[in-house]
């Protein structure tokens, strides 16, 4: 009974994370479009640009890419070649799914563990225009990777749990 | 060298097994690091550097423009506009379908969305006029490959980003091949008119309706023109052109056509995040593979290997295109591009083939993969939108496939087709 409750809660957290990340990235895309457009308008009408636009939009792009990208592991909309995997069923398919999860764990572990090391290096460098450290841009990689890890973990637990239920 | 071979065989193996492409590329990079003496920190660093540039911002902007335009219910207006030009010929609706795809290509950046937008309207209309439903679905599918060629074009941005080629130049380079595919397909409709047993339908717009049709559609058709001339004239960078196109689409949807709701806006933004994040992850993971290739000097080794057999640049060109056609058969276009473009582009460049010409030919080749059985994505989409059997469409497919291949061959032998516009824009 306790396990069921735990799994339900883990799923709920995943759903909540999905909602939060979606909304944050949606706002980020909107801001990014607006500032680049305003930049063009300012340049043509007033002959002057804003120095920070390029840096802020790259920063937002990184967060959309790496943190927003983790959502692909939530709704499994990752691009993959499904020609062979579509043809198998039952236990082989389950084994393959477990293999996918393990590989994803390794990948997200490397990205988060070593990505964090890399992010610390960013502290030394700064975005000139907005005067903040590049850490805030680099850190999107490990944060995104932690979310990928979490979403994949929930998937893997569900995979085993559903099997237990069937038995 | 052995480590390199092991690493790439491993990559192909896990990718074909269905491991998500991003994970496959990343794991391959990790394996390479473990087999050689590099630090694992190179992986996140290469992953990050895969997308760290201002030009790549064009991806979400083009995606968002396409999302907004498909929600602004412009399809019928474009169909009417196409009717004005090609409706009067025998087999009018078949031409309209292709011509509307060319117009639609100027509003969206991907092929599959074009199938559902035009297919839902034109397939039933064509069936009503006496076309075989499978033929109607097939025409929708084959003409949709024009979609990714006329700006906004997401695949051109990705090509530019992963190979370091000017994105403005790439956007210009693929316009003419895209238009040619449309024209060749219309000629094919005519040549096979009797063989495919098409009805003699003619679609006319009444004289007094003409100004209305033009007025309703002309503003939407300005979108590709703004992008093309903005970039050609050096008024915008591609990224700025993409941001301007987002606001032009908003202006059309909210003020001129008044049919975008706030829910449409929110949904467009959500799809944009999903699609662009997926492209970005792919490019980032592609950064890892590019890093591996740079460490192993594969492009140089490959070049040396080929040089020892031939010094004919056409053969090298055909090898590259052949590889793109082959991978396009069963891989997503973006994935295939990220795998082979960074290796092949420097190779063909060393043979003196301009990168714009090669890039455009490669994009056309990958798009042809979208309509090549057994896995052509656009064929599947059309068979589901048109509710027809996949196999029943295939009997009409071959002439259209061949005429698209003809455009590809023209791209190889007539460099000016792809180089004329980039040269005009000062990109070379």
Short mmCIF file of C-alpha atoms in Angstrom, two decimals, chain B:
data_model
loop_
_atom_site.label_atom_id
_atom_site.label_comp_id
_atom_site.label_asym_id
_atom_site.label_seq_id
_atom_site.Cartn_x
_atom_site.Cartn_y
_atom_site.Cartn_z
CA UNK B 1 41.40 4.01 -34.98
CA UNK B 2 39.90 0.77 -33.67
CA UNK B 3 38.32 2.70 -30.81
CA UNK B 4 36.72 5.03 -33.35
CA UNK B 5 35.27 2.18 -35.37
CA UNK B 6 33.89 0.51 -32.24
CA UNK B 7 32.35 3.78 -31.13
CA UNK B 8 30.55 4.39 -34.42
CA UNK B 9 29.30 0.84 -34.83
CA UNK B 10 27.97 1.08 -31.30
CA UNK B 11 26.22 4.36 -32.17
CA UNK B 12 24.48 2.90 -35.21
CA UNK B 13 23.50 -0.21 -33.29
CA UNK B 14 21.84 1.49 -30.33
CA UNK B 15 20.21 4.09 -32.56
CA UNK B 16 18.65 1.41 -34.76
CA UNK B 17 17.49 -0.43 -31.65
CA UNK B 18 15.33 2.61 -30.90
CA UNK B 19 17.31 4.34 -28.14
CA UNK B 20 16.33 8.04 -28.30
CA UNK B 21 18.74 9.71 -30.71
CA UNK B 22 19.92 12.30 -28.19
CA UNK B 23 20.80 9.57 -25.68
CA UNK B 24 22.50 7.45 -28.37
CA UNK B 25 24.71 10.34 -29.41
CA UNK B 26 25.53 11.22 -25.81
CA UNK B 27 26.33 7.65 -24.76
CA UNK B 28 28.54 7.26 -27.82
CA UNK B 29 30.46 10.36 -26.78
CA UNK B 30 30.83 8.99 -23.26
CA UNK B 31 32.08 5.66 -24.60
CA UNK B 32 34.64 7.49 -26.75
CA UNK B 33 35.88 9.48 -23.75
CA UNK B 34 36.22 6.30 -21.69
CA UNK B 35 38.17 4.54 -24.47
CA UNK B 36 40.51 7.48 -24.94
CA UNK B 37 42.23 9.86 -22.56
CA UNK B 38 39.85 12.79 -22.46
CA UNK B 39 38.00 14.14 -19.45
CA UNK B 40 34.29 13.41 -19.05
CA UNK B 41 33.82 17.12 -18.59
CA UNK B 42 34.23 17.42 -22.37
CA UNK B 43 30.77 15.86 -22.78
CA UNK B 44 28.68 18.59 -21.11
CA UNK B 45 30.99 21.19 -22.60
CA UNK B 46 30.53 19.91 -26.19
CA UNK B 47 26.81 19.45 -25.52
CA UNK B 48 26.51 23.07 -24.43
CA UNK B 49 28.63 24.43 -27.26
CA UNK B 50 26.44 22.55 -29.77
CA UNK B 51 23.88 25.35 -29.63
CA UNK B 52 25.68 28.31 -28.16
CA UNK B 53 25.08 30.93 -30.84
CA UNK B 54 22.71 33.74 -31.71
CA UNK B 55 21.84 32.39 -35.17
CA UNK B 56 20.19 29.32 -33.69
CA UNK B 57 17.50 31.54 -32.19
CA UNK B 58 15.91 31.44 -35.63
CA UNK B 59 14.70 27.89 -34.90
CA UNK B 60 11.98 28.71 -32.31
CA UNK B 61 11.00 31.84 -34.22
CA UNK B 62 10.41 29.95 -37.45
CA UNK B 63 8.59 27.19 -35.58
CA UNK B 64 6.39 29.76 -33.84
CA UNK B 65 5.60 31.53 -37.12
CA UNK B 66 4.52 28.23 -38.63
CA UNK B 67 2.40 27.34 -35.60
CA UNK B 68 0.65 30.71 -35.63
CA UNK B 69 0.03 30.63 -39.37
CA UNK B 70 -1.42 27.12 -39.28
CA UNK B 71 -3.78 28.18 -36.50
CA UNK B 72 -4.83 31.34 -38.33
CA UNK B 73 -6.98 29.23 -40.69
CA UNK B 74 -5.35 30.61 -43.81
CA UNK B 75 -5.50 27.36 -45.73
CA UNK B 76 -8.76 28.12 -47.54
CA UNK B 77 -7.53 31.56 -48.54
CA UNK B 78 -4.36 30.09 -50.00
CA UNK B 79 -6.37 27.45 -51.86
CA UNK B 80 -8.52 30.21 -53.40
CA UNK B 81 -5.42 32.13 -54.37
CA UNK B 82 -3.93 29.04 -56.01
CA UNK B 83 -7.24 28.50 -57.82
CA UNK B 84 -6.86 31.91 -59.39
CA UNK B 85 -3.62 30.86 -61.08
CA UNK B 86 -3.85 27.18 -61.92
CA UNK B 87 -7.52 26.30 -61.42
CA UNK B 88 -8.54 26.86 -65.04
CA UNK B 89 -6.48 23.96 -66.40
CA UNK B 90 -7.76 20.42 -66.83
CA UNK B 91 -7.18 18.64 -63.51
CA UNK B 92 -7.39 21.99 -61.75
CA UNK B 93 -7.51 20.68 -58.21
CA UNK B 94 -4.34 18.63 -58.61
CA UNK B 95 -2.47 21.76 -59.67
CA UNK B 96 -4.12 23.77 -56.92
CA UNK B 97 -2.92 21.23 -54.37
CA UNK B 98 0.68 21.58 -55.52
CA UNK B 99 0.58 25.35 -55.95
CA UNK B 100 -1.03 25.83 -52.54
CA UNK B 101 1.76 23.71 -51.05
CA UNK B 102 4.27 26.13 -52.52
CA UNK B 103 2.39 29.06 -50.98
CA UNK B 104 2.02 27.23 -47.70
CA UNK B 105 5.75 26.52 -47.70
CA UNK B 106 6.24 30.25 -47.33
CA UNK B 107 4.29 30.23 -44.08
CA UNK B 108 5.54 27.13 -42.29
CA UNK B 109 8.87 25.44 -41.99
CA UNK B 110 8.12 21.72 -41.95
CA UNK B 111 6.50 19.26 -44.36
CA UNK B 112 4.20 17.18 -42.23
CA UNK B 113 2.08 20.10 -40.97
CA UNK B 114 1.46 20.99 -44.60
CA UNK B 115 -0.04 17.53 -45.24
CA UNK B 116 -2.66 17.88 -42.55
CA UNK B 117 -3.53 21.52 -43.29
CA UNK B 118 -4.01 21.09 -47.04
CA UNK B 119 -5.08 17.45 -46.95
CA UNK B 120 -8.12 18.01 -44.76
CA UNK B 121 -9.50 20.54 -47.24
CA UNK B 122 -8.26 19.33 -50.60
CA UNK B 123 -8.55 15.54 -50.37
CA UNK B 124 -12.37 15.60 -49.86
CA UNK B 125 -12.72 18.34 -52.50
CA UNK B 126 -10.72 16.34 -55.02
CA UNK B 127 -12.70 13.18 -54.33
CA UNK B 128 -15.92 15.11 -54.91
CA UNK B 129 -14.67 16.22 -58.33
CA UNK B 130 -14.01 12.61 -59.31
CA UNK B 131 -10.36 12.04 -58.38
CA UNK B 132 -9.36 8.76 -56.84
CA UNK B 133 -9.05 9.46 -53.13
CA UNK B 134 -5.65 7.75 -53.05
CA UNK B 135 -4.42 10.04 -55.82
CA UNK B 136 -5.62 13.07 -53.88
CA UNK B 137 -3.79 11.90 -50.75
CA UNK B 138 -0.66 11.13 -52.75
CA UNK B 139 -0.58 14.57 -54.37
CA UNK B 140 -0.90 16.13 -50.92
CA UNK B 141 2.01 14.04 -49.66
CA UNK B 142 4.42 14.61 -52.54
CA UNK B 143 3.80 18.34 -52.73
CA UNK B 144 4.37 18.71 -48.99
CA UNK B 145 8.11 18.22 -49.47
CA UNK B 146 8.21 21.74 -50.87
CA UNK B 147 7.35 22.93 -47.34
CA UNK B 148 10.84 22.76 -45.83
CA UNK B 149 12.47 24.53 -48.79
CA UNK B 150 10.87 27.95 -49.10
CA UNK B 151 11.65 30.24 -46.12
CA UNK B 152 10.88 29.97 -43.26
CA UNK B 153 12.83 26.73 -43.33
CA UNK B 154 13.91 25.08 -40.09
CA UNK B 155 16.10 22.46 -41.71
CA UNK B 156 18.19 25.15 -43.45
CA UNK B 157 18.83 26.80 -40.09
CA UNK B 158 19.94 23.47 -38.62
CA UNK B 159 22.22 22.79 -41.58
CA UNK B 160 23.82 26.20 -41.21
CA UNK B 161 24.22 25.75 -37.47
CA UNK B 162 25.85 22.33 -37.52
CA UNK B 163 28.22 23.03 -40.40
CA UNK B 164 29.04 26.67 -39.68
CA UNK B 165 27.60 27.69 -43.06
CA UNK B 166 25.92 31.09 -43.32
CA UNK B 167 22.23 30.54 -42.46
CA UNK B 168 21.07 33.46 -44.60
CA UNK B 169 22.88 31.93 -47.56
CA UNK B 170 21.39 28.50 -46.90
CA UNK B 171 17.87 29.91 -46.68
CA UNK B 172 18.41 31.52 -50.08
CA UNK B 173 20.07 28.48 -51.66
CA UNK B 174 17.12 26.11 -51.28
CA UNK B 175 14.41 28.41 -52.63
CA UNK B 176 14.91 27.66 -56.33
CA UNK B 177 15.07 23.86 -55.92
CA UNK B 178 11.87 24.09 -53.86
CA UNK B 179 10.04 26.03 -56.55
CA UNK B 180 11.38 23.65 -59.21
CA UNK B 181 10.01 20.63 -57.34
CA UNK B 182 6.59 22.29 -57.45
CA UNK B 183 6.81 23.07 -61.17
CA UNK B 184 8.11 19.60 -62.05
CA UNK B 185 5.32 18.00 -60.07
CA UNK B 186 2.73 20.06 -61.94
CA UNK B 187 4.27 18.99 -65.23
CA UNK B 188 4.08 15.39 -64.03
CA UNK B 189 0.37 15.83 -63.30
CA UNK B 190 -0.09 16.95 -66.89
CA UNK B 191 2.04 14.23 -68.48
CA UNK B 192 0.24 11.50 -66.57
CA UNK B 193 -3.20 13.05 -66.97
CA UNK B 194 -4.66 10.19 -69.03
CA UNK B 195 -2.67 7.39 -67.48
CA UNK B 196 -3.79 8.37 -63.99
CA UNK B 197 -7.31 8.81 -65.30
CA UNK B 198 -7.86 12.28 -63.88
CA UNK B 199 -11.23 14.06 -64.21
CA UNK B 200 -11.59 17.14 -66.38
CA UNK B 201 -12.33 19.46 -63.48
CA UNK B 202 -11.71 23.14 -63.92
CA UNK B 203 -11.88 25.53 -61.01
CA UNK B 204 -12.77 29.10 -61.80
CA UNK B 205 -12.91 32.13 -59.61
CA UNK B 206 -15.71 34.47 -60.64
CA UNK B 207 -14.51 37.74 -62.05
CA UNK B 208 -16.03 39.83 -59.28
CA UNK B 209 -14.53 37.50 -56.66
CA UNK B 210 -10.97 38.05 -57.88
CA UNK B 211 -10.24 41.23 -55.89
CA UNK B 212 -11.69 39.64 -52.75
CA UNK B 213 -9.50 36.54 -53.11
CA UNK B 214 -6.41 38.63 -53.68
CA UNK B 215 -7.15 40.98 -50.83
CA UNK B 216 -7.73 38.12 -48.40
CA UNK B 217 -4.58 36.20 -49.20
CA UNK B 218 -2.04 38.74 -50.35
CA UNK B 219 -1.01 39.89 -46.89
CA UNK B 220 -0.23 36.33 -45.80
CA UNK B 221 1.87 35.83 -48.92
CA UNK B 222 3.98 38.81 -47.94
CA UNK B 223 5.47 36.74 -45.12
CA UNK B 224 7.99 34.76 -47.21
CA UNK B 225 8.64 37.88 -49.28
CA UNK B 226 9.57 39.87 -46.16
CA UNK B 227 11.95 37.12 -45.07
CA UNK B 228 13.53 36.61 -48.48
CA UNK B 229 13.98 40.25 -49.39
CA UNK B 230 14.87 41.21 -45.84
CA UNK B 231 17.76 38.75 -45.90
CA UNK B 232 18.72 39.34 -49.55
CA UNK B 233 18.76 43.09 -49.08
CA UNK B 234 20.83 42.83 -45.92
CA UNK B 235 18.04 44.51 -43.92
CA UNK B 236 17.83 41.73 -41.33
CA UNK B 237 20.00 38.91 -40.14
CA UNK B 238 18.20 35.55 -40.45
CA UNK B 239 17.46 35.58 -36.71
CA UNK B 240 15.95 39.05 -36.92
CA UNK B 241 13.98 38.08 -40.02
CA UNK B 242 12.62 35.13 -38.07
CA UNK B 243 11.60 37.35 -35.13
CA UNK B 244 9.96 39.82 -37.50
CA UNK B 245 8.06 36.98 -39.16
CA UNK B 246 6.67 35.95 -35.75
CA UNK B 247 5.25 39.42 -35.25
CA UNK B 248 3.99 39.64 -38.80
CA UNK B 249 2.14 36.35 -38.23
CA UNK B 250 0.72 37.76 -34.99
CA UNK B 251 -0.33 40.95 -36.75
CA UNK B 252 -2.14 38.92 -39.43
CA UNK B 253 -3.80 36.56 -36.99
CA UNK B 254 -4.86 39.11 -34.39
CA UNK B 255 -5.57 42.25 -36.41
CA UNK B 256 -6.17 41.38 -40.07
CA UNK B 257 -7.86 37.97 -39.98
CA UNK B 258 -8.92 38.22 -36.32
CA UNK B 259 -9.05 34.48 -35.85
CA UNK B 260 -6.27 33.78 -33.37
CA UNK B 261 -7.55 33.33 -29.84
CA UNK B 262 -5.48 33.56 -26.69
CA UNK B 263 -5.72 29.77 -26.45
CA UNK B 264 -4.23 29.53 -29.96
CA UNK B 265 -1.36 31.73 -28.80
CA UNK B 266 -0.68 29.61 -25.73
CA UNK B 267 -0.92 26.35 -27.69
CA UNK B 268 1.40 27.73 -30.37
CA UNK B 269 3.95 28.63 -27.71
CA UNK B 270 3.72 25.17 -26.13
CA UNK B 271 4.24 23.42 -29.48
CA UNK B 272 7.10 25.80 -30.19
CA UNK B 273 8.81 24.89 -26.93
CA UNK B 274 8.40 21.16 -27.60
CA UNK B 275 9.55 21.27 -31.21
CA UNK B 276 12.44 23.67 -30.68
CA UNK B 277 13.65 21.93 -27.53
CA UNK B 278 13.70 18.71 -29.49
CA UNK B 279 15.70 20.34 -32.32
CA UNK B 280 18.06 21.98 -29.82
CA UNK B 281 18.69 18.76 -27.91
CA UNK B 282 19.50 17.12 -31.22
CA UNK B 283 21.90 19.92 -32.15
CA UNK B 284 23.49 19.82 -28.69
CA UNK B 285 23.98 16.07 -28.86
CA UNK B 286 25.24 16.60 -32.40
CA UNK B 287 27.83 18.89 -30.79
CA UNK B 288 29.13 15.89 -28.85
CA UNK B 289 29.53 13.85 -32.04
CA UNK B 290 31.16 16.77 -33.83
CA UNK B 291 33.61 16.99 -30.94
CA UNK B 292 34.36 13.26 -31.21
CA UNK B 293 34.89 13.59 -34.96
CA UNK B 294 37.23 16.52 -34.50
CA UNK B 295 39.30 14.45 -32.02
CA UNK B 296 39.46 11.45 -34.34
CA UNK B 297 39.91 13.55 -37.49
CA UNK B 298 37.37 11.37 -39.29
CA UNK B 299 36.53 13.92 -42.03
CA UNK B 300 40.21 14.22 -42.96
CA UNK B 301 40.76 10.47 -42.89
CA UNK B 302 37.65 9.93 -44.97
CA UNK B 303 38.80 12.57 -47.43
CA UNK B 304 42.21 10.92 -47.74
CA UNK B 305 40.58 7.56 -48.27
CA UNK B 306 38.36 8.90 -51.05
CA UNK B 307 41.18 10.88 -52.65
CA UNK B 308 43.16 7.66 -52.99
CA UNK B 309 40.35 6.26 -55.16
CA UNK B 310 39.08 9.26 -57.12
CA UNK B 311 39.69 12.94 -57.63
CA UNK B 312 36.44 13.51 -59.48
CA UNK B 313 34.36 16.00 -57.51
CA UNK B 314 31.09 14.76 -59.04
CA UNK B 315 31.66 11.29 -57.65
CA UNK B 316 32.23 12.77 -54.20
CA UNK B 317 29.08 14.87 -54.61
CA UNK B 318 27.07 11.79 -55.55
CA UNK B 319 28.47 9.80 -52.64
CA UNK B 320 27.31 12.56 -50.29
CA UNK B 321 23.87 12.84 -51.86
CA UNK B 322 23.51 9.06 -51.99
CA UNK B 323 24.25 8.85 -48.29
CA UNK B 324 21.67 11.56 -47.56
CA UNK B 325 19.05 9.77 -49.69
CA UNK B 326 19.80 6.49 -47.92
CA UNK B 327 19.66 7.89 -44.38
CA UNK B 328 16.57 9.95 -45.27
CA UNK B 329 14.79 6.67 -45.96
CA UNK B 330 14.54 5.69 -42.33
CA UNK B 331 15.74 8.59 -40.22
CA UNK B 332 14.27 11.88 -39.18
CA UNK B 333 15.70 14.59 -41.45
CA UNK B 334 17.23 16.55 -38.58
CA UNK B 335 18.96 13.45 -37.22
CA UNK B 336 20.37 12.44 -40.59
CA UNK B 337 21.57 15.98 -41.17
CA UNK B 338 23.33 16.20 -37.81
CA UNK B 339 25.04 12.85 -38.39
CA UNK B 340 26.40 13.41 -41.88
CA UNK B 341 26.49 17.15 -42.63
CA UNK B 342 29.44 17.97 -40.32
CA UNK B 343 31.49 15.15 -41.92
CA UNK B 344 30.52 15.60 -45.54
CA UNK B 345 30.44 19.39 -45.86
CA UNK B 346 34.17 19.96 -45.22
CA UNK B 347 34.88 16.96 -47.45
CA UNK B 348 32.98 18.27 -50.49
CA UNK B 349 34.28 21.77 -49.84
CA UNK B 350 37.82 20.47 -50.13
CA UNK B 351 36.81 19.30 -53.62
CA UNK B 352 35.75 22.82 -54.51
CA UNK B 353 31.99 22.23 -54.34
CA UNK B 354 30.31 25.29 -52.78
CA UNK B 355 28.73 24.51 -49.41
CA UNK B 356 25.43 26.19 -50.37
CA UNK B 357 25.05 23.95 -53.40
CA UNK B 358 25.86 20.83 -51.43
CA UNK B 359 23.67 21.87 -48.49
CA UNK B 360 20.69 22.59 -50.74
CA UNK B 361 21.11 19.30 -52.60
CA UNK B 362 21.36 17.47 -49.30
CA UNK B 363 18.17 19.05 -47.96
CA UNK B 364 16.33 18.14 -51.16
CA UNK B 365 17.66 14.57 -50.87
CA UNK B 366 16.54 14.28 -47.25
CA UNK B 367 13.11 15.65 -48.17
CA UNK B 368 12.74 13.07 -50.91
CA UNK B 369 13.16 10.53 -48.12
CA UNK B 370 9.89 11.85 -46.68
CA UNK B 371 7.97 10.46 -49.67
CA UNK B 372 9.98 7.30 -50.30
CA UNK B 373 8.47 4.00 -49.19
CA UNK B 374 8.50 2.05 -46.97
CA UNK B 375 9.02 4.63 -44.18
CA UNK B 376 8.22 8.00 -45.83
CA UNK B 377 6.78 10.16 -43.06
CA UNK B 378 4.67 12.36 -45.36
CA UNK B 379 3.16 9.30 -47.05
CA UNK B 380 2.07 8.00 -43.65
CA UNK B 381 0.68 11.38 -42.68
CA UNK B 382 -1.28 11.67 -45.94
CA UNK B 383 -2.66 8.16 -45.66
CA UNK B 384 -3.96 8.95 -42.18
CA UNK B 385 -5.26 12.44 -43.03
CA UNK B 386 -6.88 11.19 -46.24
CA UNK B 387 -8.04 7.96 -44.61
CA UNK B 388 -6.75 5.86 -47.51
CA UNK B 389 -4.67 2.69 -47.56
CA UNK B 390 -0.96 3.38 -47.66
CA UNK B 391 -0.39 0.80 -50.41
CA UNK B 392 -3.13 2.23 -52.64
CA UNK B 393 -1.24 5.53 -52.93
CA UNK B 394 1.95 3.88 -54.12
CA UNK B 395 0.74 3.12 -57.66
CA UNK B 396 0.69 6.85 -58.39
CA UNK B 397 3.91 7.63 -56.57
CA UNK B 398 6.73 6.75 -58.97
CA UNK B 399 6.50 9.56 -61.55
CA UNK B 400 6.41 12.13 -58.75
CA UNK B 401 9.32 10.54 -56.97
CA UNK B 402 11.32 10.48 -60.19
CA UNK B 403 10.59 14.13 -60.99
CA UNK B 404 11.76 15.13 -57.49
CA UNK B 405 14.94 13.12 -58.04
CA UNK B 406 15.36 14.99 -61.31
CA UNK B 407 15.44 18.28 -59.40
CA UNK B 408 18.10 16.78 -57.15
CA UNK B 409 20.21 15.83 -60.17
CA UNK B 410 19.76 19.34 -61.58
CA UNK B 411 21.03 20.76 -58.30
CA UNK B 412 24.20 18.72 -58.79
CA UNK B 413 24.82 19.59 -62.43
CA UNK B 414 23.59 23.19 -62.52
CA UNK B 415 25.29 24.99 -59.62
CA UNK B 416 23.67 28.32 -60.47
CA UNK B 417 20.25 26.98 -59.45
CA UNK B 418 21.36 27.00 -55.86
CA UNK B 419 24.08 29.63 -55.98
CA UNK B 420 22.27 32.42 -57.79
CA UNK B 421 20.33 33.76 -54.79
CA UNK B 422 23.11 33.42 -52.19
CA UNK B 423 25.38 35.31 -54.60
CA UNK B 424 22.73 38.00 -55.05
CA UNK B 425 22.51 38.35 -51.28
CA UNK B 426 26.28 38.71 -51.02
CA UNK B 427 26.77 35.46 -49.11
CA UNK B 428 29.52 34.23 -51.41
#
